[in-house]
Amino acid sequence: MIPFSPPRIDDRTVKAVEDALRSGWITTGPRTKEFEKRLAEYCGVDKVIALNSWTNACELVLRWYGIGAGDEVIVPAYTYCATANIVMHVGAKPVMVDVLDDFTMDPDALRKAITPRTKCIIPVDIGGLPCRIDRIMRVAVETCHLFTPAVNLRVAGSNPQMRLGRALVLCDAAHSFGARIEGKPVGAQADITGFSFHAVKNLTTAEGGALAFNLPEPFDTDELYRYLNTMSLHGQSKDALAKTRPGAWRYDVDFPGWKCNMTDLQAAIGLVELDRFDNDTTPRRKAICERYHAAFRNDPRFIVPHFKDEMRESCYHLYMLRIANAAEAQRDGIITAIAEREVSVNVHFIPLPLLSYYKGQGFRMDDYPNTYTLFSNEISLPVYYDLTDAQVDEVIAAVKAAVAKVMG
Ligand SMILES: *Cc1c(COP(=O)(O)O)cnc(C)c1O
């Protein structure tokens, strides 16, 4: 059986976690701080905060920016539910827009969707290919005259909506750690970028996430880091590490915060992952994608994913293959036939308007035709470090046989 995306766990990972366990410090501590520092260096930003998931990290961002009832947050219809769920959590309204042929948010559709209620835009780097963040940032800046900041919002002595004066761009980079835009890693383009280190992602800490800050002047990144750190620990003025100094026991609670810090056990895995990310993990993923490309690129029955252009390069997280002219039921039949050959594939993603909850909120699939077309014939193939060339060839054979069987 070929699984879809097992994590890369080897002796080095196990040793790093063992060392963390034996160090006596298992919650947020020196390894988390080191991981944050390394992530910031990697992304080319001043500061990164590591937390327990993309979902909680990005939800804190919406709360920090004062987003709530009456506000709108624009998301693509083509994404994982987490992107829109966090908008529901804070009581705001997700507004969905369609995507381009490369699966990422359509900047023209975005422009049309902006209203005086728009407080945030969450584009998604699906499969590891960065969205057109240059165009999305431009839309945010050029529509600032519509932006209506909340007047009575105060966060750590200032009003972030007044300061920014436009919709916040929060990039969903859950798939795109290590992808590049004009040669630079994802993280330093949007106002804030959210990464996921969930077990299936291309860099993992079992569960985990991080935020890279890139807000313009006069935002103070150190202050923002401290504020989000406090938010992630019950609004408590001192974290566990700061309280370990003898005598430093007293703390205060500034507001009723949340609880979503990263542990040093997670960071220990992340440090190993990061250390071999550029020179080992990503080259292997890229080689797998190139092997798939060689098999499918010149076959008219397939539409291969977009990995690279003058501006962007994917981190090769997913191989999102499309079956030319396949209807949704045919695609489903192809997946069944592939599964019969003991190969696990996946679909990224069921569009939000097709999920019961969002359907119930009044979203209609017909309003996002490109999203539906892309989804209806998409199949994601296995891509992970331990997948051998022979297994890649098995996947290719299973896919081709299944397509021949179903499509004739
Ligand atoms: C995985 C994923 C998330 C959520 O990440 P968690 O770390 O599990 O919270 C968000 N957006 C997309 C596109 C994802 O694939």
Coordinates of C-alpha atoms and ligand atoms in Angstrom, one line a residue:
M1 CA 0.0 0.0 0.0
I2 CA 1.3 3.5 -0.8
P3 CA 0.1 6.0 1.7
F4 CA -0.7 9.6 0.8
S5 CA 1.6 11.7 3.0
P6 CA 3.3 10.1 6.0
P7 CA 5.6 12.4 7.9
R8 CA 9.4 11.9 7.7
I9 CA 10.3 10.5 11.1
D10 CA 13.7 9.0 11.5
D11 CA 16.3 8.5 14.3
R12 CA 17.3 12.2 14.1
T13 CA 13.8 13.3 14.8
V14 CA 13.3 10.8 17.6
K15 CA 16.6 11.8 19.2
A16 CA 15.7 15.5 19.1
V17 CA 12.4 14.8 20.8
E18 CA 14.1 12.6 23.3
D19 CA 16.7 15.3 24.1
A20 CA 13.8 17.8 24.6
L21 CA 12.0 15.4 26.9
R22 CA 15.2 14.7 28.9
S23 CA 16.0 18.4 29.2
G24 CA 13.2 18.8 31.7
W25 CA 11.6 21.6 29.7
I26 CA 8.7 20.3 27.6
T27 CA 6.4 23.3 27.1
T28 CA 7.2 26.6 25.4
G29 CA 10.9 27.3 26.1
P30 CA 14.3 27.6 24.6
R31 CA 13.6 25.3 21.6
T32 CA 10.5 27.2 20.6
K33 CA 12.4 30.5 20.9
E34 CA 15.2 29.0 18.7
F35 CA 12.7 27.7 16.2
E36 CA 11.1 31.2 15.9
K37 CA 14.5 32.8 15.4
R38 CA 15.4 30.3 12.7
L39 CA 12.1 30.7 11.0
A40 CA 12.4 34.5 10.9
E41 CA 15.9 34.2 9.5
Y42 CA 14.6 31.8 6.8
C43 CA 11.7 34.0 5.8
G44 CA 13.8 37.2 6.0
V45 CA 11.5 39.0 8.5
D46 CA 12.3 40.5 11.9
K47 CA 10.0 38.3 13.9
V48 CA 8.1 35.0 13.8
I49 CA 5.8 33.6 16.5
A50 CA 5.3 29.8 16.7
L51 CA 2.0 28.6 18.0
N52 CA 0.0 25.3 18.1
S53 CA -1.7 25.5 14.7
W54 CA -2.3 27.7 11.7
T55 CA -6.0 27.9 12.8
N56 CA -5.3 29.3 16.2
A57 CA -2.5 31.5 15.0
C58 CA -4.6 33.1 12.3
E59 CA -7.6 33.4 14.5
L60 CA -5.5 35.4 17.0
V61 CA -4.6 37.7 14.1
L62 CA -8.2 38.4 13.3
R63 CA -8.9 39.1 17.0
W64 CA -5.8 41.4 17.3
Y65 CA -7.0 43.4 14.3
G66 CA -10.4 43.8 16.0
I67 CA -12.5 41.9 13.5
G68 CA -15.9 40.8 14.6
A69 CA -19.7 41.2 14.0
G70 CA -20.5 43.3 11.0
D71 CA -17.1 42.9 9.4
E72 CA -16.3 41.0 6.2
V73 CA -13.2 38.9 5.4
I74 CA -12.5 37.8 1.8
V75 CA -11.4 34.2 1.2
P76 CA -11.2 32.1 -1.9
A77 CA -14.0 29.5 -2.4
Y78 CA -11.3 27.0 -3.1
T79 CA -9.6 26.3 0.2
Y80 CA -9.6 24.2 3.3
C81 CA -12.4 25.0 5.7
A82 CA -10.0 26.4 8.3
T83 CA -9.6 29.6 6.2
A84 CA -13.3 30.5 6.6
N85 CA -13.9 28.8 9.9
I86 CA -11.7 31.3 11.8
V87 CA -13.8 34.1 10.3
M88 CA -16.9 32.5 11.7
H89 CA -15.2 32.0 15.1
V90 CA -14.7 35.8 15.5
G91 CA -18.3 36.5 14.4
A92 CA -17.5 38.1 11.1
K93 CA -18.8 37.1 7.6
P94 CA -16.6 35.3 5.1
V95 CA -17.0 36.6 1.6
M96 CA -15.9 34.1 -1.1
V97 CA -14.3 34.8 -4.4
D98 CA -13.4 32.6 -7.3
V99 CA -9.8 31.5 -8.3
L100 CA -7.6 31.6 -11.3
D101 CA -6.6 28.5 -13.3
D102 CA -3.6 28.0 -11.0
F103 CA -6.0 27.5 -8.0
T104 CA -5.1 30.8 -6.3
M105 CA -7.4 33.8 -5.5
D106 CA -8.4 35.8 -8.6
P107 CA -7.2 39.4 -7.8
D108 CA -9.9 40.9 -10.1
A109 CA -12.7 39.0 -8.4
L110 CA -11.2 40.2 -5.1
R111 CA -11.3 43.9 -6.2
K112 CA -15.0 43.5 -7.0
A113 CA -15.7 41.9 -3.6
I114 CA -14.2 44.7 -1.5
T115 CA -16.8 46.8 0.4
P116 CA -16.6 49.3 3.3
R117 CA -17.1 46.3 5.6
T118 CA -14.0 44.5 4.3
K119 CA -11.4 44.2 7.2
C120 CA -9.2 41.4 6.0
I121 CA -8.2 39.4 2.8
I122 CA -7.0 35.8 3.2
P123 CA -5.5 34.5 -0.1
V124 CA -4.3 30.9 -0.1
D125 CA -1.1 29.5 -1.5
I126 CA -2.7 26.2 -2.6
G127 CA -0.5 23.2 -3.0
G128 CA 2.6 25.3 -2.3
L129 CA 2.3 27.7 -5.3
P130 CA 2.2 31.3 -3.9
C131 CA -0.9 33.3 -4.8
R132 CA -0.5 36.5 -6.8
I133 CA 0.4 38.4 -3.7
D134 CA 1.8 41.4 -5.6
R135 CA -1.6 42.0 -7.2
I136 CA -3.5 41.2 -4.0
M137 CA -1.5 43.7 -2.0
R138 CA -2.1 46.3 -4.7
V139 CA -5.9 45.8 -4.5
A140 CA -5.7 46.2 -0.7
V141 CA -3.8 49.5 -1.1
E142 CA -5.8 50.8 -4.0
T143 CA -9.2 50.2 -2.2
C144 CA -8.1 51.9 1.0
H145 CA -10.5 54.8 0.4
L146 CA -13.4 52.3 1.1
F147 CA -11.8 51.1 4.3
T148 CA -13.8 52.1 7.4
P149 CA -11.7 51.5 10.6
A150 CA -13.4 50.7 13.9
V151 CA -13.0 53.9 15.9
N152 CA -13.2 52.6 19.4
L153 CA -10.7 49.8 19.0
R154 CA -7.6 49.9 21.3
V155 CA -5.0 47.2 21.3
A156 CA -1.9 47.7 23.5
G157 CA -2.3 51.5 23.4
S158 CA -3.1 52.0 19.7
N159 CA -5.7 51.2 17.0
P160 CA -4.3 48.8 14.4
Q161 CA -7.1 49.4 11.9
M162 CA -6.5 53.2 12.1
R163 CA -2.7 52.6 11.8
L164 CA -2.9 50.4 8.7
G165 CA -5.8 52.3 7.1
R166 CA -6.8 49.4 4.8
A167 CA -7.8 45.8 4.8
L168 CA -5.2 43.5 6.4
V169 CA -3.7 41.0 4.0
L170 CA -3.2 37.7 5.9
C171 CA -1.7 35.1 3.6
D172 CA -2.8 31.4 4.2
A173 CA 0.6 29.9 3.6
A174 CA -0.3 26.6 5.2
H175 CA 1.1 24.8 2.1
S176 CA 3.8 27.2 1.1
F177 CA 6.6 27.3 3.6
G178 CA 9.8 27.6 1.5
A179 CA 8.0 28.6 -1.7
R180 CA 9.5 31.6 -3.4
I181 CA 8.4 34.9 -4.8
E182 CA 11.0 36.8 -6.9
G183 CA 13.6 34.5 -5.3
K184 CA 12.6 35.3 -1.7
P185 CA 10.8 32.9 0.6
V186 CA 7.1 33.3 1.3
G187 CA 6.7 35.3 4.5
A188 CA 7.9 38.8 3.7
Q189 CA 5.2 39.8 1.1
A190 CA 1.8 39.9 2.9
D191 CA 1.2 42.0 6.0
I192 CA 1.1 38.7 8.0
T193 CA 1.8 35.2 6.7
G194 CA 0.4 32.1 8.5
F195 CA 2.2 28.8 8.2
S196 CA 0.9 25.3 9.2
F197 CA 3.2 22.6 10.5
H198 CA 0.4 20.0 10.8
A199 CA 1.6 16.4 10.2
V200 CA 0.7 16.3 6.5
K201 CA 2.4 19.6 5.6
N202 CA 5.8 20.0 3.9
L203 CA 7.4 21.0 7.2
T204 CA 5.9 19.5 10.3
T205 CA 6.0 19.8 14.1
A206 CA 3.2 17.2 14.4
E207 CA 0.8 20.0 15.1
G208 CA 1.9 23.6 14.9
G209 CA 1.8 26.9 13.1
A210 CA 3.6 30.2 12.9
L211 CA 3.1 33.8 11.9
A212 CA 5.6 35.9 10.0
F213 CA 5.2 39.7 10.5
N214 CA 5.8 42.1 7.7
L215 CA 3.6 45.1 8.6
P216 CA 4.6 48.5 7.3
E217 CA 5.8 51.3 9.5
P218 CA 4.8 52.5 12.1
F219 CA 4.0 49.0 13.4
D220 CA 6.4 47.8 16.0
T221 CA 7.0 44.1 15.3
D222 CA 8.5 43.4 18.8
E223 CA 5.4 44.9 20.4
L224 CA 3.1 42.8 18.1
Y225 CA 5.1 39.6 19.0
R226 CA 4.7 40.3 22.7
Y227 CA 1.0 41.0 22.3
L228 CA 0.3 37.8 20.4
N229 CA 2.5 35.9 22.8
T230 CA 0.3 37.2 25.7
M231 CA -2.9 36.4 23.7
S232 CA -1.7 32.9 23.3
L233 CA -1.2 32.4 27.0
H234 CA -4.4 33.6 28.7
G235 CA -3.5 37.3 28.5
Q236 CA -0.9 36.5 31.2
S237 CA 1.9 39.1 31.5
K238 CA 4.6 36.5 32.0
D239 CA 5.1 33.2 30.2
A240 CA 6.3 30.0 32.0
L241 CA 9.9 30.6 30.9
A242 CA 10.0 34.1 32.3
K243 CA 8.6 32.9 35.6
T244 CA 11.3 30.3 36.1
R245 CA 13.7 32.9 37.4
P246 CA 13.9 32.5 41.2
G247 CA 11.6 35.0 42.8
A248 CA 9.9 36.0 39.6
W249 CA 6.6 34.5 40.5
R250 CA 4.2 37.4 40.3
Y251 CA 2.2 38.0 37.1
D252 CA -0.9 39.8 36.0
V253 CA -3.7 39.1 33.5
D254 CA -4.3 42.0 31.1
F255 CA -7.3 40.4 29.2
P256 CA -9.0 37.0 29.0
G257 CA -6.6 35.5 26.3
W258 CA -6.5 32.1 24.6
K259 CA -4.3 29.1 25.0
C260 CA -2.4 28.1 21.9
N261 CA 1.3 28.1 22.5
M262 CA 3.8 25.8 20.8
T263 CA 5.6 23.2 23.0
D264 CA 9.4 22.5 23.0
L265 CA 8.6 18.9 21.9
Q266 CA 7.0 20.3 18.7
A267 CA 9.8 22.8 18.2
A268 CA 12.4 20.1 18.5
I269 CA 10.8 18.3 15.5
G270 CA 10.6 21.6 13.7
L271 CA 14.3 22.4 14.2
V272 CA 15.3 19.1 12.6
E273 CA 12.8 19.6 9.8
L274 CA 14.1 23.1 9.1
D275 CA 17.7 22.0 9.2
R276 CA 17.3 19.6 6.3
F277 CA 14.5 21.4 4.5
D278 CA 16.4 23.2 1.7
N279 CA 19.2 20.7 1.1
D280 CA 17.3 17.5 1.4
T281 CA 13.5 17.5 1.9
T282 CA 12.5 20.0 -0.8
P283 CA 14.9 18.7 -3.5
R284 CA 13.3 15.2 -3.0
R285 CA 9.8 16.6 -3.3
K286 CA 10.8 18.5 -6.4
A287 CA 12.3 15.4 -7.9
I288 CA 9.1 13.4 -7.3
C289 CA 7.0 16.2 -8.9
E290 CA 9.3 16.3 -11.9
R291 CA 9.0 12.5 -12.3
Y292 CA 5.2 12.9 -12.3
H293 CA 5.5 15.8 -14.8
A294 CA 7.6 13.7 -17.2
A295 CA 4.8 11.1 -17.2
F296 CA 1.8 13.4 -17.5
R297 CA 2.9 16.6 -19.1
N298 CA 2.7 15.5 -22.7
D299 CA -0.3 13.3 -22.4
P300 CA -3.5 15.2 -23.5
R301 CA -5.6 13.2 -20.9
F302 CA -3.9 15.2 -18.1
I303 CA -3.5 18.8 -17.0
V304 CA -0.4 19.1 -14.9
P305 CA 0.0 21.6 -12.0
H306 CA 1.7 24.9 -12.3
F307 CA 5.0 25.1 -10.3
K308 CA 7.0 27.9 -11.6
D309 CA 6.9 31.1 -13.6
E310 CA 8.9 34.4 -13.9
M311 CA 7.7 35.4 -10.5
R312 CA 6.9 32.4 -8.3
E313 CA 8.2 29.0 -7.5
S314 CA 6.2 26.4 -5.5
C315 CA 7.6 24.5 -2.6
Y316 CA 6.3 21.3 -4.2
H317 CA 3.9 20.5 -1.4
L318 CA 1.2 18.8 -3.5
Y319 CA 1.0 17.4 -7.0
M320 CA -2.5 18.6 -8.0
L321 CA -3.1 16.7 -11.2
R322 CA -6.2 17.3 -13.3
I323 CA -7.9 14.8 -15.6
A324 CA -8.9 16.6 -18.8
N325 CA -12.7 16.6 -19.5
A326 CA -13.5 14.5 -16.4
A327 CA -16.8 15.2 -14.7
E328 CA -16.9 15.0 -10.9
A329 CA -18.4 11.5 -10.9
Q330 CA -15.7 10.3 -13.4
R331 CA -13.0 11.7 -11.2
D332 CA -14.5 9.9 -8.2
G333 CA -14.5 6.7 -10.3
I334 CA -10.9 7.2 -11.2
I335 CA -10.0 7.5 -7.5
T336 CA -11.8 4.3 -6.7
A337 CA -9.9 2.5 -9.5
I338 CA -6.6 3.9 -8.2
A339 CA -7.5 2.8 -4.6
E340 CA -8.1 -0.8 -5.9
R341 CA -4.4 -0.8 -6.8
E342 CA -3.5 0.1 -3.2
V343 CA -2.5 3.7 -3.9
S344 CA -3.8 6.5 -1.7
V345 CA -4.6 9.8 -3.4
N346 CA -6.6 12.8 -2.3
V347 CA -8.6 15.8 -3.4
H348 CA -7.6 19.3 -2.4
F349 CA -10.2 20.6 -1.6
I350 CA -13.9 20.2 -1.5
P351 CA -14.9 23.9 -2.2
L352 CA -16.4 25.7 0.7
P353 CA -19.8 26.2 -1.0
L354 CA -20.2 22.4 -1.3
L355 CA -19.8 21.8 2.5
S356 CA -23.1 21.5 4.4
Y357 CA -22.3 24.3 6.8
Y358 CA -21.4 26.9 4.2
K359 CA -24.2 25.8 1.9
G360 CA -26.5 26.5 4.9
Q361 CA -25.0 29.9 5.1
G362 CA -26.3 30.6 1.6
F363 CA -23.1 30.1 -0.5
R364 CA -23.8 28.7 -3.9
M365 CA -21.3 26.7 -6.0
D366 CA -22.7 28.3 -9.2
D367 CA -21.2 31.6 -8.1
Y368 CA -17.6 30.2 -8.3
P369 CA -17.5 28.4 -11.7
N370 CA -13.7 28.2 -12.0
T371 CA -13.5 26.7 -8.5
Y372 CA -16.0 24.0 -9.4
T373 CA -14.3 23.2 -12.7
L374 CA -10.9 22.8 -11.0
F375 CA -12.2 20.8 -8.1
S376 CA -14.3 18.4 -10.3
N377 CA -11.4 16.9 -12.1
E378 CA -8.6 17.3 -9.5
I379 CA -6.6 14.4 -7.9
S380 CA -3.6 15.0 -5.6
L381 CA -0.9 12.4 -5.9
P382 CA 1.4 11.3 -3.1
V383 CA 4.5 13.5 -2.5
Y384 CA 6.7 12.9 0.5
Y385 CA 10.3 12.4 1.3
D386 CA 10.3 8.6 1.7
L387 CA 8.4 7.9 -1.5
T388 CA 10.8 6.0 -3.8
D389 CA 11.1 6.4 -7.6
A390 CA 9.7 2.9 -7.9
Q391 CA 6.6 3.9 -5.9
V392 CA 6.2 7.0 -8.0
D393 CA 6.2 4.8 -11.1
E394 CA 3.5 2.6 -9.4
V395 CA 1.4 5.6 -8.7
I396 CA 1.8 6.7 -12.4
A397 CA 0.8 3.3 -13.7
A398 CA -2.2 3.2 -11.3
V399 CA -3.4 6.6 -12.4
K400 CA -3.0 5.9 -16.1
A401 CA -4.8 2.5 -15.9
A402 CA -7.6 4.1 -13.9
V403 CA -8.1 6.9 -16.4
A404 CA -8.1 4.5 -19.3
K405 CA -10.7 2.4 -17.5
V406 CA -13.0 5.3 -16.6
M407 CA -12.5 7.7 -19.5
G408 CA -12.2 5.0 -22.2
Ligands
LIG1 C1 -3.8 22.6 6.8 C2 -4.5 23.9 6.4 C3 -4.9 24.8 7.3 C4 -4.9 24.6 8.8 O1 -3.7 24.3 9.4 P1 -3.7 23.8 10.9 O2 -2.3 24.0 11.3 O3 -4.1 22.3 10.9 O4 -4.6 24.6 11.7 C5 -5.3 26.0 6.8 N1 -5.4 26.3 5.5 C6 -5.0 25.4 4.6 C7 -5.1 25.7 3.2 C8 -4.6 24.1 5.0 O5 -4.3 23.2 4.1

